Coordinates of C-alpha atoms and ligand atoms in Angstrom, one line a residue:
M26 CA 77.6 83.5 103.5
N27 CA 74.8 85.5 102.9
K28 CA 75.7 88.2 100.6
T29 CA 72.5 89.5 98.5
V30 CA 73.1 93.4 98.9
S31 CA 75.9 95.6 98.4
I32 CA 76.7 98.8 100.7
A33 CA 76.6 101.1 97.4
D34 CA 73.0 99.7 97.1
L35 CA 71.6 100.3 100.7
K36 CA 68.5 102.7 101.2
T37 CA 67.4 104.0 104.4
D38 CA 65.3 102.0 106.5
Q39 CA 66.4 99.0 104.7
K40 CA 66.4 95.9 107.0
I41 CA 69.6 93.7 106.8
A42 CA 69.0 90.3 107.9
G43 CA 72.7 88.2 108.4
E44 CA 74.3 90.0 105.8
A45 CA 78.2 89.5 105.3
F46 CA 80.5 92.8 105.9
V47 CA 84.3 93.2 106.7
L48 CA 84.6 94.7 109.6
K49 CA 87.4 97.8 109.1
E50 CA 86.9 99.8 112.2
F51 CA 85.5 98.6 115.6
E52 CA 85.8 101.2 119.0
T53 CA 83.7 100.8 122.2
K54 CA 82.8 104.3 123.2
Q55 CA 81.0 105.7 126.2
S56 CA 78.1 107.6 126.0
R57 CA 77.4 111.1 128.1
V58 CA 76.1 108.8 130.4
G59 CA 78.3 106.5 130.9
K60 CA 76.8 103.5 128.5
S61 CA 79.1 101.3 126.4
Y62 CA 78.4 101.2 122.8
Y63 CA 80.2 100.4 119.5
N64 CA 81.5 102.7 116.8
L65 CA 81.7 100.7 113.3
K66 CA 82.8 101.1 109.9
L67 CA 81.5 98.0 107.7
G68 CA 82.7 97.6 104.1
D69 CA 82.5 95.5 101.1
K70 CA 83.8 95.4 97.6
T71 CA 81.4 98.4 96.6
G72 CA 82.4 100.3 99.6
D73 CA 82.1 101.4 103.2
I74 CA 79.2 102.2 105.6
L75 CA 79.3 103.3 109.4
G76 CA 77.5 101.6 112.2
K77 CA 76.3 101.6 115.4
V78 CA 76.0 99.0 118.2
W79 CA 74.0 100.6 120.7
T80 CA 74.1 99.0 124.5
E81 CA 71.1 97.0 124.8
N82 CA 72.5 94.9 121.8
L83 CA 76.3 94.7 122.5
S84 CA 75.1 91.5 124.2
N85 CA 73.8 89.9 120.6
C86 CA 77.5 90.9 119.2
E87 CA 80.2 88.0 119.3
R88 CA 83.0 88.7 122.0
G89 CA 86.4 89.4 120.5
L90 CA 85.8 90.2 117.0
A91 CA 88.9 92.0 115.1
I92 CA 89.8 94.4 111.8
G93 CA 89.4 92.4 109.2
D94 CA 87.0 89.8 110.3
I95 CA 84.0 89.3 108.0
I96 CA 80.9 89.0 110.0
S97 CA 77.5 88.4 109.3
A98 CA 75.5 91.3 110.6
S99 CA 71.6 92.1 111.3
G100 CA 70.0 95.3 111.6
Y101 CA 68.8 98.4 109.5
I102 CA 69.6 101.4 107.6
Q103 CA 68.7 104.8 108.8
E104 CA 70.0 108.0 107.8
Y105 CA 72.3 110.3 109.9
A106 CA 73.8 114.0 109.3
G107 CA 72.5 113.3 105.8
K108 CA 74.3 110.0 105.4
P109 CA 73.2 106.2 105.4
Q110 CA 74.4 104.5 108.9
F111 CA 73.7 100.9 110.1
I112 CA 72.2 100.1 113.2
V113 CA 73.6 96.8 113.9
E114 CA 71.3 94.5 116.2
S115 CA 73.6 91.3 116.2
M116 CA 76.9 90.7 114.6
K117 CA 79.2 87.5 114.5
K118 CA 82.2 86.4 112.7
L119 CA 81.6 84.2 109.4
I120 CA 84.6 81.3 109.8
D121 CA 84.4 80.3 106.0
A122 CA 84.3 83.7 103.8
A123 CA 87.0 83.9 101.4
P124 CA 88.4 87.7 101.8
E125 CA 89.3 88.4 98.2
E126 CA 85.7 88.3 97.5
F127 CA 85.4 91.4 100.1
L128 CA 88.5 93.5 99.2
P129 CA 88.1 96.1 96.4
V130 CA 90.0 95.5 93.4
T131 CA 91.2 97.5 90.7
S132 CA 89.5 97.5 87.6
R133 CA 92.7 97.4 85.3
D134 CA 94.6 94.2 84.2
R135 CA 97.1 93.8 86.8
S136 CA 99.3 91.4 84.2
R137 CA 99.0 94.1 81.8
M138 CA 100.3 96.6 83.8
K139 CA 102.9 95.0 85.6
Q140 CA 104.3 93.9 81.9
D141 CA 104.2 97.4 80.8
L142 CA 106.5 98.0 83.8
E143 CA 108.5 95.1 83.3
D144 CA 109.0 96.4 79.4
E145 CA 111.0 99.7 81.2
I146 CA 112.8 97.8 83.8
T147 CA 114.3 95.9 80.7
K148 CA 115.2 98.8 79.0
I149 CA 117.6 100.6 81.5
K150 CA 120.4 101.4 80.4
N151 CA 122.7 102.6 83.4
P152 CA 124.5 99.7 84.7
Y153 CA 123.8 101.1 88.7
L154 CA 120.0 102.0 88.4
K155 CA 119.5 98.3 86.6
K156 CA 121.6 96.5 89.3
L157 CA 118.8 98.1 91.9
L158 CA 116.0 97.5 89.9
D159 CA 117.3 93.8 89.6
A160 CA 117.9 93.3 93.2
Y161 CA 114.3 94.1 93.8
W162 CA 111.7 93.4 90.6
P163 CA 113.1 89.0 90.5
N164 CA 112.3 88.8 93.8
P165 CA 109.0 86.8 93.8
D166 CA 107.5 88.7 97.3
N167 CA 108.3 91.9 96.5
R168 CA 106.7 91.4 92.7
D169 CA 103.7 89.9 94.4
K170 CA 103.6 93.0 96.8
F171 CA 103.5 95.2 94.5
T172 CA 101.4 93.8 92.5
N173 CA 98.7 93.3 95.0
F174 CA 99.3 96.1 97.7
P175 CA 96.5 99.3 97.7
A176 CA 98.5 102.5 97.5
A177 CA 96.4 103.5 100.6
E178 CA 94.1 103.2 103.4
Y179 CA 91.4 105.6 101.9
V180 CA 92.4 108.6 99.9
H181 CA 93.6 107.3 96.4
H182 CA 93.7 103.7 94.9
A183 CA 92.9 102.3 97.8
Y184 CA 92.6 98.8 97.0
V185 CA 94.1 95.5 95.7
G186 CA 96.5 96.4 92.5
G187 CA 96.5 99.8 93.8
L188 CA 99.9 100.6 94.1
L189 CA 100.8 98.7 90.8
E190 CA 97.7 101.1 89.0
H191 CA 98.9 103.7 90.5
T192 CA 102.9 103.6 89.3
W193 CA 101.3 102.3 85.7
E194 CA 99.4 105.8 85.5
M195 CA 102.1 107.9 86.4
L196 CA 104.4 106.0 84.0
K197 CA 101.8 106.6 81.3
L198 CA 101.6 110.4 82.3
S199 CA 105.2 110.9 82.6
K200 CA 105.7 110.0 78.6
P201 CA 104.7 113.0 77.0
F202 CA 107.3 115.2 79.1
F203 CA 110.3 113.4 77.8
E204 CA 108.9 113.8 74.4
I205 CA 108.2 117.4 74.3
Y206 CA 111.4 118.5 76.8
P207 CA 114.9 117.4 75.6
G208 CA 117.8 116.5 78.1
L209 CA 115.9 114.5 80.6
D210 CA 116.9 111.4 82.5
W211 CA 114.6 108.7 82.0
N212 CA 117.0 106.1 83.9
L213 CA 117.2 108.4 86.9
F214 CA 113.5 109.4 86.7
F215 CA 112.1 106.0 85.9
T216 CA 113.9 104.4 88.8
G217 CA 112.6 107.2 90.6
L218 CA 108.9 106.5 89.8
F219 CA 109.2 102.8 90.2
F220 CA 110.4 103.1 93.7
H221 CA 108.4 106.5 94.9
D222 CA 105.8 104.7 96.6
I223 CA 107.9 101.5 97.7
G224 CA 107.7 102.6 101.6
K225 CA 103.7 101.8 101.0
L226 CA 104.7 98.3 101.5
E227 CA 105.2 98.4 104.5
E228 CA 103.0 101.7 105.5
Y229 CA 100.2 99.2 104.9
D230 CA 99.1 95.6 105.1
I231 CA 96.0 93.9 104.1
V232 CA 94.6 92.0 107.2
G233 CA 91.7 89.4 106.4
A234 CA 89.7 91.7 104.4
A235 CA 90.4 95.0 105.8
I236 CA 93.3 97.4 104.6
V237 CA 95.2 99.0 107.7
R238 CA 98.0 101.3 108.2
T239 CA 100.3 99.7 109.9
T240 CA 102.3 101.2 113.2
P241 CA 105.6 101.5 111.4
G242 CA 103.5 103.4 108.4
K243 CA 102.2 105.5 111.4
L244 CA 105.6 106.3 112.9
V245 CA 107.8 106.3 110.1
G246 CA 105.7 106.9 106.9
H247 CA 106.1 106.0 103.5
I248 CA 109.0 108.5 102.3
T249 CA 111.2 107.5 104.9
Q250 CA 110.6 103.7 104.6
G251 CA 111.4 104.1 101.3
I252 CA 114.7 105.9 101.3
V253 CA 116.0 103.2 104.2
L254 CA 114.7 100.2 101.9
L255 CA 116.9 101.7 98.8
H256 CA 120.0 102.5 101.5
E257 CA 120.2 99.4 102.1
M258 CA 119.7 97.9 98.5
I259 CA 122.5 100.4 97.4
E260 CA 124.9 99.9 100.0
E261 CA 124.9 96.1 98.3
I262 CA 125.6 97.5 95.1
P263 CA 129.5 97.7 94.7
D264 CA 130.5 101.8 93.6
F265 CA 127.0 103.1 93.6
P266 CA 128.0 106.6 92.7
K267 CA 126.6 109.0 95.5
S268 CA 125.6 111.7 93.7
L269 CA 123.4 109.3 91.4
R270 CA 122.1 108.1 95.2
D271 CA 121.5 111.7 96.3
K272 CA 119.5 112.5 93.0
L273 CA 117.4 109.2 93.6
F274 CA 116.7 110.3 97.3
H275 CA 115.5 113.6 96.2
L276 CA 113.0 112.3 93.7
I277 CA 111.5 110.0 96.5
I278 CA 111.5 112.7 98.7
S279 CA 110.2 115.2 97.1
H280 CA 107.8 113.2 95.2
Q281 CA 104.5 114.7 97.6
G282 CA 106.0 118.0 95.9
S283 CA 105.5 120.5 98.7
L284 CA 106.5 120.5 102.6
E285 CA 102.5 120.8 102.9
Y286 CA 102.0 117.6 101.5
G287 CA 104.7 115.3 103.7
S288 CA 107.8 115.7 101.5
P289 CA 110.8 116.9 103.4
V290 CA 112.4 119.2 100.5
V291 CA 110.4 120.6 97.2
P292 CA 111.5 118.9 93.8
M293 CA 114.6 120.9 92.8
T294 CA 115.5 118.8 89.4
L295 CA 113.5 118.8 86.4
E296 CA 113.1 114.9 86.8
A297 CA 111.6 115.2 90.2
L298 CA 109.2 118.2 89.1
I299 CA 107.6 115.7 86.6
L300 CA 107.8 113.0 89.2
S301 CA 105.4 115.2 91.7
F302 CA 103.0 116.3 88.7
V303 CA 102.5 112.8 87.9
D304 CA 102.1 111.5 91.2
T305 CA 99.3 114.6 91.9
N306 CA 97.6 113.8 88.6
S307 CA 97.1 109.8 88.8
A308 CA 95.9 110.2 92.5
D309 CA 93.7 113.5 91.9
M310 CA 92.0 111.7 88.9
N311 CA 91.7 108.3 90.9
Q312 CA 90.3 110.1 93.9
A313 CA 87.8 111.9 91.1
I314 CA 86.9 109.6 89.6
K315 CA 85.6 107.1 92.5
H316 CA 83.7 109.8 94.1
I317 CA 81.6 110.2 91.1
E318 CA 81.5 106.7 91.0
K319 CA 80.2 106.9 94.6
G320 CA 77.7 109.5 94.0
L321 CA 76.3 108.7 90.7
H322 CA 73.2 106.5 92.8
T323 CA 72.4 109.5 94.2
G324 CA 70.8 111.1 91.0
E325 CA 72.1 114.4 92.5
E326 CA 73.7 116.6 89.6
F327 CA 76.6 117.3 92.0
T328 CA 78.6 114.6 94.2
E329 CA 79.0 115.6 97.5
Y330 CA 81.4 117.7 98.3
H331 CA 85.0 116.1 98.3
K332 CA 87.4 117.0 101.1
W333 CA 90.6 116.6 100.2
L334 CA 90.1 118.2 96.2
K335 CA 87.9 120.5 97.8
R336 CA 85.0 120.7 95.3
S337 CA 81.8 118.8 94.4
F338 CA 82.1 117.3 91.1
Y339 CA 79.5 117.6 88.1
Q340 CA 78.1 114.6 87.6
G341 CA 74.7 115.6 85.3
D342 CA 75.6 114.3 82.1
L343 CA 76.4 111.0 83.2
I344 CA 73.5 110.7 85.4
N345 CA 71.6 111.8 82.1
H346 CA 73.6 109.3 80.0
S347 CA 72.7 106.2 82.3
S348 CA 69.0 106.7 82.1
D349 CA 69.4 107.4 78.0
V350 CA 71.0 104.1 78.1
D351 CA 68.6 102.0 80.4
Ligands
FE2_401 FE1 103.8 109.1 98.0
FE2_402 FE1 102.4 108.2 94.8

């Protein structure tokens, strides 16, 4: 397997000879004059690049390639609409490649984050919430998925361990609220926090070396899937109080903060308000940090416009600082 260049370092006019990438998107299109070509997105640990296979090169590409396959691709990089684009002249599947070498992974320590969440679970006093957490977490399959799954395909924490990192960041961000404001229900809040994105384990999957959105994920979405999962678990716990269930469901369904962001109701308890705050804090910080990391190599003072956060970020000090260090 040939991996000598990373996507983050690709330059215009660079020639690529048989380098390994993940096939992240793959679509056959028709040009205006009726000729077929492929639209691609290729990835590695460092990022993604859009690509094309023009009609004259289609016969140099192996048939039957699928999303998540690791491929060997040759061609060159050109600039299109101000961004690099990979013109692929040939590609074939690599059989012996290890998917984990191509998936982006959290830079934080997964075992430490897992331990911090476990420590909180052991402190939960409410017997019903404790039973609910204990029905989920000790199961090795659940723990494994929670620890390794991404929190998204693209938007935030979109890498192996992303859901764990997002949940852990929210745990850390929420602590000051409970120091400052008295009378809040930590047991309820923590259980809601822990399970708030649990539906993402159904919404996303890791296929080969690609993070993909599943069909149930597209049809049902993570909020509804989370509620279905929790409802099934709660049904197994005798006498689980209905009012507690409703307040827990409220935390899950309102966590995206507004109808515009996909929550069917807005937060109407103080715990739900805090959950939606820290969910946004963690997601926005992650997007901003990743966007700046991606933009640094340009040497520009400001990053490209970020379409979700609706701004460019200033990175001048970081660029100057990195040249000082050099
Ligand atoms: Fe969410
Ligand atoms: Fe979230």
